[in-house]
mmCIF file of C-alpha atoms in Angstrom:
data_model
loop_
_atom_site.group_PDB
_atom_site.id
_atom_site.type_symbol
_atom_site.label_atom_id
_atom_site.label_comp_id
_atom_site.label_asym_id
_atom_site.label_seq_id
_atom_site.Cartn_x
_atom_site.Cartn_y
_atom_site.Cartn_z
ATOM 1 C CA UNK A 404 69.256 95.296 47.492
ATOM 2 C CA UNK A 405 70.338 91.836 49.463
ATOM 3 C CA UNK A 406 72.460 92.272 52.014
ATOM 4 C CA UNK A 407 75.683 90.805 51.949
ATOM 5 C CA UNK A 408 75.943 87.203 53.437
ATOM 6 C CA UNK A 409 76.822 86.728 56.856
ATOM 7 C CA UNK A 410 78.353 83.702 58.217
ATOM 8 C CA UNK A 411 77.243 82.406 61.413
ATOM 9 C CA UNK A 412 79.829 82.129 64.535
ATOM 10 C CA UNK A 413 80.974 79.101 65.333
ATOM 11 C CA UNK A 414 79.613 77.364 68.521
ATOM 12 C CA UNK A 415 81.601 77.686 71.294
ATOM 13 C CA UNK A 416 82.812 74.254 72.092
ATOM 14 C CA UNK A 417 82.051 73.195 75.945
ATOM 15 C CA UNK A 418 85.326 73.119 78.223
ATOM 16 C CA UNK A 419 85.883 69.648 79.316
ATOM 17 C CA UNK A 420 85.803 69.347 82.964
ATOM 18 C CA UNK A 421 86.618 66.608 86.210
ATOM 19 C CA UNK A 422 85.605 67.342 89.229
ATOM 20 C CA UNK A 423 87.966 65.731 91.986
ATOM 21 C CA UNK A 424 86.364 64.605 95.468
ATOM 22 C CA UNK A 425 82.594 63.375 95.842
ATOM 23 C CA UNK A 426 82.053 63.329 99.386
ATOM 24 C CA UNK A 427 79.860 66.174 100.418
ATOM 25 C CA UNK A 428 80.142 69.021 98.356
ATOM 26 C CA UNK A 429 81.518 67.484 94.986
ATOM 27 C CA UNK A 430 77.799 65.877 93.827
ATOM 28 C CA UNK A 431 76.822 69.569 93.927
ATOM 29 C CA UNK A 432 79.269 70.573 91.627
ATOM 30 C CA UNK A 433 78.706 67.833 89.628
ATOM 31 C CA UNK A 434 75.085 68.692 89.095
ATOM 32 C CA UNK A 435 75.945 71.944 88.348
ATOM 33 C CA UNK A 436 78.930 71.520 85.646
ATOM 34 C CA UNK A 437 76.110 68.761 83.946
ATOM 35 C CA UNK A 438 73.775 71.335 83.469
ATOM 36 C CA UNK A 439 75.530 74.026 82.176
ATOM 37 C CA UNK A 440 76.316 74.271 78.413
ATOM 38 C CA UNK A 441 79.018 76.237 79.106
ATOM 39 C CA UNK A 442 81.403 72.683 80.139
ATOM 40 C CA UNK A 443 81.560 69.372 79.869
ATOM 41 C CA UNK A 444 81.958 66.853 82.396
ATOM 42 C CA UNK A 445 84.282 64.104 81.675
ATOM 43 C CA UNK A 446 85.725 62.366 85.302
ATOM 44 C CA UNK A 447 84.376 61.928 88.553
ATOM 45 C CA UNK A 448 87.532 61.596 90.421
ATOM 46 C CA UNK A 449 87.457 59.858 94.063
ATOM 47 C CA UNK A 450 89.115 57.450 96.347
ATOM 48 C CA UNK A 451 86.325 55.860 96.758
ATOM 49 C CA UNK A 452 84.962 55.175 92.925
ATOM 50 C CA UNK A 453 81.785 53.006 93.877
ATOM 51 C CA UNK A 454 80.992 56.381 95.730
ATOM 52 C CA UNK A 455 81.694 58.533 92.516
ATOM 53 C CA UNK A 456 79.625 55.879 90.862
ATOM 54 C CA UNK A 457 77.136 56.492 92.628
ATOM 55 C CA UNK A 458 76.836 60.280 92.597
ATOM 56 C CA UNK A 459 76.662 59.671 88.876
ATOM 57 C CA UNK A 460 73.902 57.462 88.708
ATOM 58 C CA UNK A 461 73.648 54.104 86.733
ATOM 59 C CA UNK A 462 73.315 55.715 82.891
ATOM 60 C CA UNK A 463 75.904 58.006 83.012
ATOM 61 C CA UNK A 464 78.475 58.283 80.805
ATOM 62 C CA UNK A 465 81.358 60.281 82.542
ATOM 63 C CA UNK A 466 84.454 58.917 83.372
ATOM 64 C CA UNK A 467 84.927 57.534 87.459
ATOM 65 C CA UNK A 468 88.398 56.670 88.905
ATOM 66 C CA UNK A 469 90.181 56.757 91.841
ATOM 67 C CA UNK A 470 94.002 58.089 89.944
ATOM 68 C CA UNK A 471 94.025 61.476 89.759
ATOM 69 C CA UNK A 472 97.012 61.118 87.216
ATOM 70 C CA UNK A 473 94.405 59.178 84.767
ATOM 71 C CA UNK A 474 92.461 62.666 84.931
ATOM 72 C CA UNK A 475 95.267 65.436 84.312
ATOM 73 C CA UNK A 476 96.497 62.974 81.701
ATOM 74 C CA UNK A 477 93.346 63.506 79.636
ATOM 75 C CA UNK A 478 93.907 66.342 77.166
ATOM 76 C CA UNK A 479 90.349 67.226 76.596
ATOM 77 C CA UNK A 480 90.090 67.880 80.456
ATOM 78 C CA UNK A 481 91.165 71.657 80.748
ATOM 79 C CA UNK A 482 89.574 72.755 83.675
ATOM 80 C CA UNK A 483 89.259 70.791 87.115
ATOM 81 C CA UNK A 484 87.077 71.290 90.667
ATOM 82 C CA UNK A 485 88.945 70.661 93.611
ATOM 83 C CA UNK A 486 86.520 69.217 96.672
ATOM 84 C CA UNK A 487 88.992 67.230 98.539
ATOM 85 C CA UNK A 488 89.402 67.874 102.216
ATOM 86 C CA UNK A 489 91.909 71.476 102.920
ATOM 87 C CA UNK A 490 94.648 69.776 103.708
ATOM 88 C CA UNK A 491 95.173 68.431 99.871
ATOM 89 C CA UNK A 492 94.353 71.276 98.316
ATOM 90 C CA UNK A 493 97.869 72.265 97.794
ATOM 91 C CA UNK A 494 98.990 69.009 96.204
ATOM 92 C CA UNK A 495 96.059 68.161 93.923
ATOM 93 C CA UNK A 496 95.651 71.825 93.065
ATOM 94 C CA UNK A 497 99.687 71.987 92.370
ATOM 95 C CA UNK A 498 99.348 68.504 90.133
ATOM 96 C CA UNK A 499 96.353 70.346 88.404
ATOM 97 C CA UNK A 500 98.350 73.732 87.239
ATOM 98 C CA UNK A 501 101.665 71.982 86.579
ATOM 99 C CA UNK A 502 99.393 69.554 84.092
ATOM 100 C CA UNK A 503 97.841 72.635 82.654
ATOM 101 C CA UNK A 504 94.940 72.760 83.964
ATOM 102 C CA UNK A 505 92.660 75.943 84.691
ATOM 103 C CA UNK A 506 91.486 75.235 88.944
ATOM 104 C CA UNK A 507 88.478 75.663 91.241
ATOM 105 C CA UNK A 508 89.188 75.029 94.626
ATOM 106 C CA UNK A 509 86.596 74.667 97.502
ATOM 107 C CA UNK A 510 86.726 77.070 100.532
ATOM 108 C CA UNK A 511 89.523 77.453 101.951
ATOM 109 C CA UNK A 512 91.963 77.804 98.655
ATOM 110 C CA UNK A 513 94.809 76.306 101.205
ATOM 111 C CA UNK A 514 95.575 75.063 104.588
ATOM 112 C CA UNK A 515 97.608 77.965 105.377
ATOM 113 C CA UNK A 516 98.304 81.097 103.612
ATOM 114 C CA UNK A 517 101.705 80.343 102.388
ATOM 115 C CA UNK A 518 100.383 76.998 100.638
ATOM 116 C CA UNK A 519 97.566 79.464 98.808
ATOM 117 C CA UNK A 520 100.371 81.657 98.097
ATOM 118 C CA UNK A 521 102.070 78.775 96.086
ATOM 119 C CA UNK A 522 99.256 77.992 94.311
ATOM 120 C CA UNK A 523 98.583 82.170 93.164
ATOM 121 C CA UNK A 524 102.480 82.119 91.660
ATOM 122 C CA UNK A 525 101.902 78.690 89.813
ATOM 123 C CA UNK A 526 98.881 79.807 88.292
ATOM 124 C CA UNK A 527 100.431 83.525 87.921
ATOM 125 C CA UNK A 528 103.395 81.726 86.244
ATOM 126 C CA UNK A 529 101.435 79.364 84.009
ATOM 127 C CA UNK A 530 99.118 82.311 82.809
ATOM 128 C CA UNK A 531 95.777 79.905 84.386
ATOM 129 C CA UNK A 532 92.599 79.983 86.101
ATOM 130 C CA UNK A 533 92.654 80.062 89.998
ATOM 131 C CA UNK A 534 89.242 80.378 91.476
ATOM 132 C CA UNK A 535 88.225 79.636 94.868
ATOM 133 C CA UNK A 536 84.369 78.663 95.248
ATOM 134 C CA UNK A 537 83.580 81.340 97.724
ATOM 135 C CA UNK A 538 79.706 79.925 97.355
ATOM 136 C CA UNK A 539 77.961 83.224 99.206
ATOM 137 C CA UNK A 540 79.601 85.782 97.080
ATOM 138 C CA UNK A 541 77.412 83.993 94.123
ATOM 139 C CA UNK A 542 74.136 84.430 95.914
ATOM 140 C CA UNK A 543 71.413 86.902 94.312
ATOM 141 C CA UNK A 544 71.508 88.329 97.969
ATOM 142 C CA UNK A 545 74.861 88.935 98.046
ATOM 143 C CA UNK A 546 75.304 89.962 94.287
ATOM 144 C CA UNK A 547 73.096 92.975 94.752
ATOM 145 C CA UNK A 548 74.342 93.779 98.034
ATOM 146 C CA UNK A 549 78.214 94.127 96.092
ATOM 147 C CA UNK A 550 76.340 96.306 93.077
ATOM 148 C CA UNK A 551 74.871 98.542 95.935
ATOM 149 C CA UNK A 552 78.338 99.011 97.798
ATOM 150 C CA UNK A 553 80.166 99.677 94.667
ATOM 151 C CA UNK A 554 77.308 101.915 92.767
ATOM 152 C CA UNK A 555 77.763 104.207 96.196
ATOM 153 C CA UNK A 556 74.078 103.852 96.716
ATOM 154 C CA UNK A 557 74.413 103.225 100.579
ATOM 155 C CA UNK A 558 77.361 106.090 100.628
ATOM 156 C CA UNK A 559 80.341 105.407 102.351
ATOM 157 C CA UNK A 560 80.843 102.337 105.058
ATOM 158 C CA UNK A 561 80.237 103.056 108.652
ATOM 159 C CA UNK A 562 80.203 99.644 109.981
ATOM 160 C CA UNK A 563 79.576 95.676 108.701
ATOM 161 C CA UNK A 564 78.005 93.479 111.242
ATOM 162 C CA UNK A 565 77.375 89.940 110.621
ATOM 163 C CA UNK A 566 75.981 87.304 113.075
ATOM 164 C CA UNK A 567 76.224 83.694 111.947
ATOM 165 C CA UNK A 568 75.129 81.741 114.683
ATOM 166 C CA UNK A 569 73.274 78.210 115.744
ATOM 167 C CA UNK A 570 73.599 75.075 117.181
ATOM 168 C CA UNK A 571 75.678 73.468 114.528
ATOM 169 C CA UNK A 572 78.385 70.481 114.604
ATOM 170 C CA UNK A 573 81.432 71.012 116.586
ATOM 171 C CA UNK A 574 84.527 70.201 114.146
ATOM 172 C CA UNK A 575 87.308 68.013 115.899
ATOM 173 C CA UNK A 576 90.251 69.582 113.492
ATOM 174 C CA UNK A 577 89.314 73.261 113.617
ATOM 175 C CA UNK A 578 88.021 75.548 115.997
ATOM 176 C CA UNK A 579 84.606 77.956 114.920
ATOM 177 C CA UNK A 580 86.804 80.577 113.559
ATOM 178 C CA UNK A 581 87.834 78.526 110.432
ATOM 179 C CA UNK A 582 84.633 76.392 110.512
ATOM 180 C CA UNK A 583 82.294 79.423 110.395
ATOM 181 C CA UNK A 584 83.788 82.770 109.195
ATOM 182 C CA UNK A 585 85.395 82.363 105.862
ATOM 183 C CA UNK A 586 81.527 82.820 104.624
ATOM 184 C CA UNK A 587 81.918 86.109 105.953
ATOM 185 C CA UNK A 588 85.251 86.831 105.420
ATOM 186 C CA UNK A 589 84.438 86.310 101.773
ATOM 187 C CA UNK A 590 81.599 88.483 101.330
ATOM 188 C CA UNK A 591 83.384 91.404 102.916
ATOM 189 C CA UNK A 592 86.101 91.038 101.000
ATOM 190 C CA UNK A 593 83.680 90.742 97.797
ATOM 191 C CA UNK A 594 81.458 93.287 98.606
ATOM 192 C CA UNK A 595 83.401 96.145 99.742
ATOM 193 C CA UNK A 596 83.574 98.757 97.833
ATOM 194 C CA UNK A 597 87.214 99.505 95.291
ATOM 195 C CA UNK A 598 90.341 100.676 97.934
ATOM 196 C CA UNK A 599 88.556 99.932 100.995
ATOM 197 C CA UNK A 600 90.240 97.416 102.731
ATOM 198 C CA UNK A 601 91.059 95.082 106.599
ATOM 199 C CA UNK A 602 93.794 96.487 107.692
ATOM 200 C CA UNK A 603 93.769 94.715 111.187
ATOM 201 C CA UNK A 604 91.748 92.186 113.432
ATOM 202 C CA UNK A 605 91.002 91.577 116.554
ATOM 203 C CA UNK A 606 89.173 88.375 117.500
ATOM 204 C CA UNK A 607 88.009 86.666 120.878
ATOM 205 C CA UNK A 608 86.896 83.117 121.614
ATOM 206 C CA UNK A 609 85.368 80.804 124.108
ATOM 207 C CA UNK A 610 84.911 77.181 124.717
ATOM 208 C CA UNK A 611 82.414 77.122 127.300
ATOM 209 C CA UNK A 612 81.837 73.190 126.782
ATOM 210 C CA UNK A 613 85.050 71.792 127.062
ATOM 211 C CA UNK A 614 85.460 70.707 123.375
ATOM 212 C CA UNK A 615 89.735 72.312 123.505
ATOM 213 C CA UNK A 616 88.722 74.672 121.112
ATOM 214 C CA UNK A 617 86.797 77.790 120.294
ATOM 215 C CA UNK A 618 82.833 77.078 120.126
ATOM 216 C CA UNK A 619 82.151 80.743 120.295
ATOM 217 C CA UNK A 620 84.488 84.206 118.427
ATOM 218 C CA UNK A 621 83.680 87.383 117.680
ATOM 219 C CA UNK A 622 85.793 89.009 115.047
ATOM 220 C CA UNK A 623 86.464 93.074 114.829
ATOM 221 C CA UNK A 624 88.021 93.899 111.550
ATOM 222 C CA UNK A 625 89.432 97.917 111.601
ATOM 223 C CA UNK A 626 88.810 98.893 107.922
ATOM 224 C CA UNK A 627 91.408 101.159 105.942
ATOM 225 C CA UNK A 628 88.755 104.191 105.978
ATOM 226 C CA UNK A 629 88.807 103.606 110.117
ATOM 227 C CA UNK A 630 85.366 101.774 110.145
ATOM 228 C CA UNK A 631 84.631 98.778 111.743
ATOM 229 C CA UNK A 632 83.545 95.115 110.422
ATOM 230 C CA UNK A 633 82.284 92.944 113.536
ATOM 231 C CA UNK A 634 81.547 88.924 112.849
ATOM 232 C CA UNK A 635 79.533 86.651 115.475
ATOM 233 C CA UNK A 636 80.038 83.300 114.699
ATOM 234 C CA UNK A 637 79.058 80.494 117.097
ATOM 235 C CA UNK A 638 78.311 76.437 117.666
ATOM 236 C CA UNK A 639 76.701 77.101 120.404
ATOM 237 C CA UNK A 640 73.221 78.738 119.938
ATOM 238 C CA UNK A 641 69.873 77.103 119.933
ATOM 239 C CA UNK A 642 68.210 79.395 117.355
ATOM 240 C CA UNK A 643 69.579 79.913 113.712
ATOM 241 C CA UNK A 644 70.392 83.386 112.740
ATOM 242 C CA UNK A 645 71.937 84.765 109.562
ATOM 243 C CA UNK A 646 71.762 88.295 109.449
ATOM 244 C CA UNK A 647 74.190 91.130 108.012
ATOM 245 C CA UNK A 648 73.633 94.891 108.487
ATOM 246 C CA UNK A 649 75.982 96.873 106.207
ATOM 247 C CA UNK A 650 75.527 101.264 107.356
ATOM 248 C CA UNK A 651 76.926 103.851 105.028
ATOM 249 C CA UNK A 652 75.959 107.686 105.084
ATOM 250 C CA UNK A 653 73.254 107.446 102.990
ATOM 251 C CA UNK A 654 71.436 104.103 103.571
ATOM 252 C CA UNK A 655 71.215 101.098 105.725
ATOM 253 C CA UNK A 656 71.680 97.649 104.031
ATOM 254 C CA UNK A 657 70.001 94.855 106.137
ATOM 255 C CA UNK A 658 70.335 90.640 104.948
ATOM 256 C CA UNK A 659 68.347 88.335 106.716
ATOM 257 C CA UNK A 660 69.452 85.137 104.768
ATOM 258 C CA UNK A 661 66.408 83.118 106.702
ATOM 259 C CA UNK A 662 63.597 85.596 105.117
ATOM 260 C CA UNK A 663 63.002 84.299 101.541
ATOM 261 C CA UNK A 664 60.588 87.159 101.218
ATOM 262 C CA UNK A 665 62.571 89.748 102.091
ATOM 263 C CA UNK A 666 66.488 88.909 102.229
ATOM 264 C CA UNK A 667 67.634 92.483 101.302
ATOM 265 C CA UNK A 668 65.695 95.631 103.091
ATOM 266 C CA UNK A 669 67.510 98.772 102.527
ATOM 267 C CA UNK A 670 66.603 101.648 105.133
ATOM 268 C CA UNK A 671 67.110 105.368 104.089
ATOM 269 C CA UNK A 672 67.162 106.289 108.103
ATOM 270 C CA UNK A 673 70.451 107.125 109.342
ATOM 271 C CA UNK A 674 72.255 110.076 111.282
ATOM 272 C CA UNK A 675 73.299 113.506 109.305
ATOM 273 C CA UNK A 676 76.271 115.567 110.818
ATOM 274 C CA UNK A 677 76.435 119.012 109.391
ATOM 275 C CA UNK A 678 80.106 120.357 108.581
ATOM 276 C CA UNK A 679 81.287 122.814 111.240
ATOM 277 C CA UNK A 680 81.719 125.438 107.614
ATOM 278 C CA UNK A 681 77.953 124.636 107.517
ATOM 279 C CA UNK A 682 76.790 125.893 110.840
ATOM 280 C CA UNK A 683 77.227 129.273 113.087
ATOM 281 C CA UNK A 684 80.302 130.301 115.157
ATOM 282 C CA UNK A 685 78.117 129.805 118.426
ATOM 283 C CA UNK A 686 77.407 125.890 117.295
ATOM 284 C CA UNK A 687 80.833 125.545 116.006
ATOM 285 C CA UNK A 688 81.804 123.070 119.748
ATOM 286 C CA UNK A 689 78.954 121.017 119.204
ATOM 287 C CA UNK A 690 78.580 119.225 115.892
ATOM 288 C CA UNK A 691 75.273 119.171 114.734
ATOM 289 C CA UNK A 692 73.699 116.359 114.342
ATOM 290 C CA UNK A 693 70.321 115.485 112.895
ATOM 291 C CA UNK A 694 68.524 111.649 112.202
ATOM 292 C CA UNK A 695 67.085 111.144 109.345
ATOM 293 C CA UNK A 696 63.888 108.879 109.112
ATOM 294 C CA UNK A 697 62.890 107.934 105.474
ATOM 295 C CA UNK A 698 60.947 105.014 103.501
ATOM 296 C CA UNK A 699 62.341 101.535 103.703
ATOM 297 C CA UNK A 700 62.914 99.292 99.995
ATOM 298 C CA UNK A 701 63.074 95.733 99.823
ATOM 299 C CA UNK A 702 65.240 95.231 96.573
ATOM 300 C CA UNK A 703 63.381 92.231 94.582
ATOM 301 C CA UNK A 704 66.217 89.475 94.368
ATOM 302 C CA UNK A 705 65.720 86.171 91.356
ATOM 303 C CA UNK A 706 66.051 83.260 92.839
ATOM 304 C CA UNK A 707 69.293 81.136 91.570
ATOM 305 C CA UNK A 708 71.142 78.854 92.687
ATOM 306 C CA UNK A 709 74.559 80.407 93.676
ATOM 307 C CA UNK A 710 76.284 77.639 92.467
ATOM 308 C CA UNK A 711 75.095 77.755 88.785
ATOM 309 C CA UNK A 712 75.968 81.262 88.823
ATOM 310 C CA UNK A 713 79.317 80.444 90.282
ATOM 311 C CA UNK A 714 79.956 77.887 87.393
ATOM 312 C CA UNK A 715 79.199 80.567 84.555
ATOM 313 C CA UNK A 716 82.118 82.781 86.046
ATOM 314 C CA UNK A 717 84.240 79.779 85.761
ATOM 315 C CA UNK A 718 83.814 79.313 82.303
ATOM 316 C CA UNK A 719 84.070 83.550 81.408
ATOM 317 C CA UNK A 720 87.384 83.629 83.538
ATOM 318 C CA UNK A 721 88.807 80.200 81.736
ATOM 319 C CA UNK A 722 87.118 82.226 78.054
ATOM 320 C CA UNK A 723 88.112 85.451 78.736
ATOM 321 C CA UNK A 724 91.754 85.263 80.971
ATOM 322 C CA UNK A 725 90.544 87.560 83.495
ATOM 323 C CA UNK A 726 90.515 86.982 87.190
ATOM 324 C CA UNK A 727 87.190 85.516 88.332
ATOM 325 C CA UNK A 728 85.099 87.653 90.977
ATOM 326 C CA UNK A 729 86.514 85.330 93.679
ATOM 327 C CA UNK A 730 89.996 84.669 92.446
ATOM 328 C CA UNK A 731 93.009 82.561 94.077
ATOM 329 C CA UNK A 732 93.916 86.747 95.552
ATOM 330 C CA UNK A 733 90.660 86.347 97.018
ATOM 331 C CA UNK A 734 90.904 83.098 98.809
ATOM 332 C CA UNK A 735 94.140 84.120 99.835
ATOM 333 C CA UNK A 736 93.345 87.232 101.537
ATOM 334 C CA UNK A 737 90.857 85.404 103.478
ATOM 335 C CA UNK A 738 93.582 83.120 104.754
ATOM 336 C CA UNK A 739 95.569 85.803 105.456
ATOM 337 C CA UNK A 740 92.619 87.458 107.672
ATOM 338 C CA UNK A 741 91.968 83.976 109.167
ATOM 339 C CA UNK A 742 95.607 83.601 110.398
ATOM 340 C CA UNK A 743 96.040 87.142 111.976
ATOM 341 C CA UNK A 744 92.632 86.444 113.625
ATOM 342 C CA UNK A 745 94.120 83.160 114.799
ATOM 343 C CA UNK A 746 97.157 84.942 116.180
ATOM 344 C CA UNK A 747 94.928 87.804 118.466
ATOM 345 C CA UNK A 748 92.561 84.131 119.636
ATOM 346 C CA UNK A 749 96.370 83.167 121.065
ATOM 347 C CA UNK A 750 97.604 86.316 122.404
ATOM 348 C CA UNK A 751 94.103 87.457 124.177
ATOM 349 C CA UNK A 752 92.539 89.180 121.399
ATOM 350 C CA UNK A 753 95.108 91.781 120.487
ATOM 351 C CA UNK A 754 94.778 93.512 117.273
ATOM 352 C CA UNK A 755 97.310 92.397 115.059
ATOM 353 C CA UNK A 756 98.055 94.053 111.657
ATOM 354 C CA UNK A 757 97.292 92.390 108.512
ATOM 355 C CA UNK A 758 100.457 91.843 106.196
ATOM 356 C CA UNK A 759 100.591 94.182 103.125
ATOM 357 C CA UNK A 760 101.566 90.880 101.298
ATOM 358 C CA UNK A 761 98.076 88.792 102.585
ATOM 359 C CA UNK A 762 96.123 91.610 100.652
#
């Protein structure tokens, strides 16, 4: 007996994409979007089109201007990438959603957190895409590190620590707070596990050459289950380092982002407290407390580029209508973070309370 004819699905036509801004980050985005099969890139939008020219190459047949309007007037464009400079963010991105478009905005999604909060209730309102290119959160490294956390394989959170430190280019607009830690902002805030949560932060700063602004912070983050999230970020120091040690109960999560042969070791050493119900009336004063010392596994990691992974979730938020991994929320509650931190910097590192509304 034949079976019955099947018809075959219909390819999924590629969503046409521009990419706005190709000064330093948008020829990476434009190498990505070309190679995906997933979109289509139709304009190369920049000021300066002899530069988007060139970021093309000579045999290219994309679109290059320098009117943004040319680009949101295109109907076959339905999705654009944002890599203008933070201060138009709001504007493009605004001219983007009200034209219909589905958006990708670079890191940070705003200037401030009420602009990012404008751009979450436009996109809210006009049922579209609003995804903020948190690049990390899309690295094999990092992925794993989030499907650890959230599979309760390292237990509950004890403490995040995260140095991210070397001797790197003082900015003259913002101070090593907003140059440095939105990377790791954004992976806490991806990886954490469901209902855990900053609830406040503390930061303190230095400028220990003079520059009028703060070379050197150190963030403390209180997290809604009364851990603690520290961040190290500094201009300063003559040797790179880009490590991350996440402790739960069970295991020990380090990331050493400079190791390509071993990023991710995961250490089942720890501390074990037994339950006062657990131990005799005579030990019931003194908790007791044993440590724990087992194998260490170093989690084999593919290497991808983060950004071609970053592109696919693109296209299955813009497919699908659900919020990407890194969503305009996301970007938003790292503003939110980023301001409060900015406020403690100010007032002598006081812990100041994060806003129910920046979550």
């Amino acid at each position: 007996m034949t079976s019955p004819h099947v018809p075959a699905a219909a390819p999924v036509e590629p969503i046409g994409v521009a990419v706005i801004g190709a000064g330093y980050w948008g020829p990476n985005l434009v190498r990505n979007f070309q190679s995906s099969s997933a979109f289509r890139l139709r304009w190369l939008c920049d000021l300066d089109v002899e530069r988007a020219k060139r970021v093309l190459g000579g045999y290219s047949t994309v679109q290059t201007t320098a009117d943004l309007d040319e680009v949101l007037a295109d109907d076959q464009v339905r999705a654009v990438a944002i890599a203008t400079p933070a201060g138009t963010h709001l504007p493009v991105s605004l001219a983007a959603l009200r034209a219909g478009k589905h958006v990708l905005v670079e890191k940070p999604l705003a200037a401030s957190h009420a602009e990012g909060r404008q751009l979450v209730e436009e996109a809210d309102r006009r049922g579209l895409t609003l995804m903020c290119d948190h690049t990390y959160c899309y690295t094999p490294a990092v992925l794993r590190i989030r499907e650890l956390l959230h599979a309760g394989e390292l237990g509950e959170v004890h403490f995040f620590d995260s140095v991210r430190i070397n001797l790197g280019l003082v900015q003259r607009d913002i101070d090593v707070l907003w140059d440095l830690a939105p990377h790791d902002l954004s992976i806490l805030d991806f990886v954490l596990p469901p209902g855990v949560r900053p609830v406040a932060v503390a930061a303190h700063g230095a400028d220990g050459i003079g520059a009028g602004r703060a070379c050197v912070a150190y963030l403390t983050l209180q997290l809604s289950t009364g851990a603690l999230a520290h961040i190290h970020v500094n201009w300063l120091s003559p040797v790179k380092i880009r490590t991350t040690i996440v402790g739960g109960s069970k295991r020990t999560l380090v990331w050493d982002d400079l190791n390509p042969s071993q990023r991710l070791s995961v250490f089942d050493r720890g501390v074990d407290v037994a339950a006062p119900d657990e131990i005799g009336d005579e030990l019931r004063r003194d908790m007791l407390i044993s440590y724990r010392s087992g194998d260490m596994v170093a989690p084999a990691l593919a290497e991808r580029e983060a950004l071609r992974t970053m592109v696919e979730e693109y296209a299955r938020a813009i497919r699908s209508g659900t919020p990407a991994l890194t969503d305009g929320r996301a970007g938003l509650r790292v503003l939110g973070i980023l301001e409060a931190a900015s406020r403690s910097l100010t007032n002598g590192g006081t812990m100041v309370r994060l806003d129910e509304g920046e979550k």
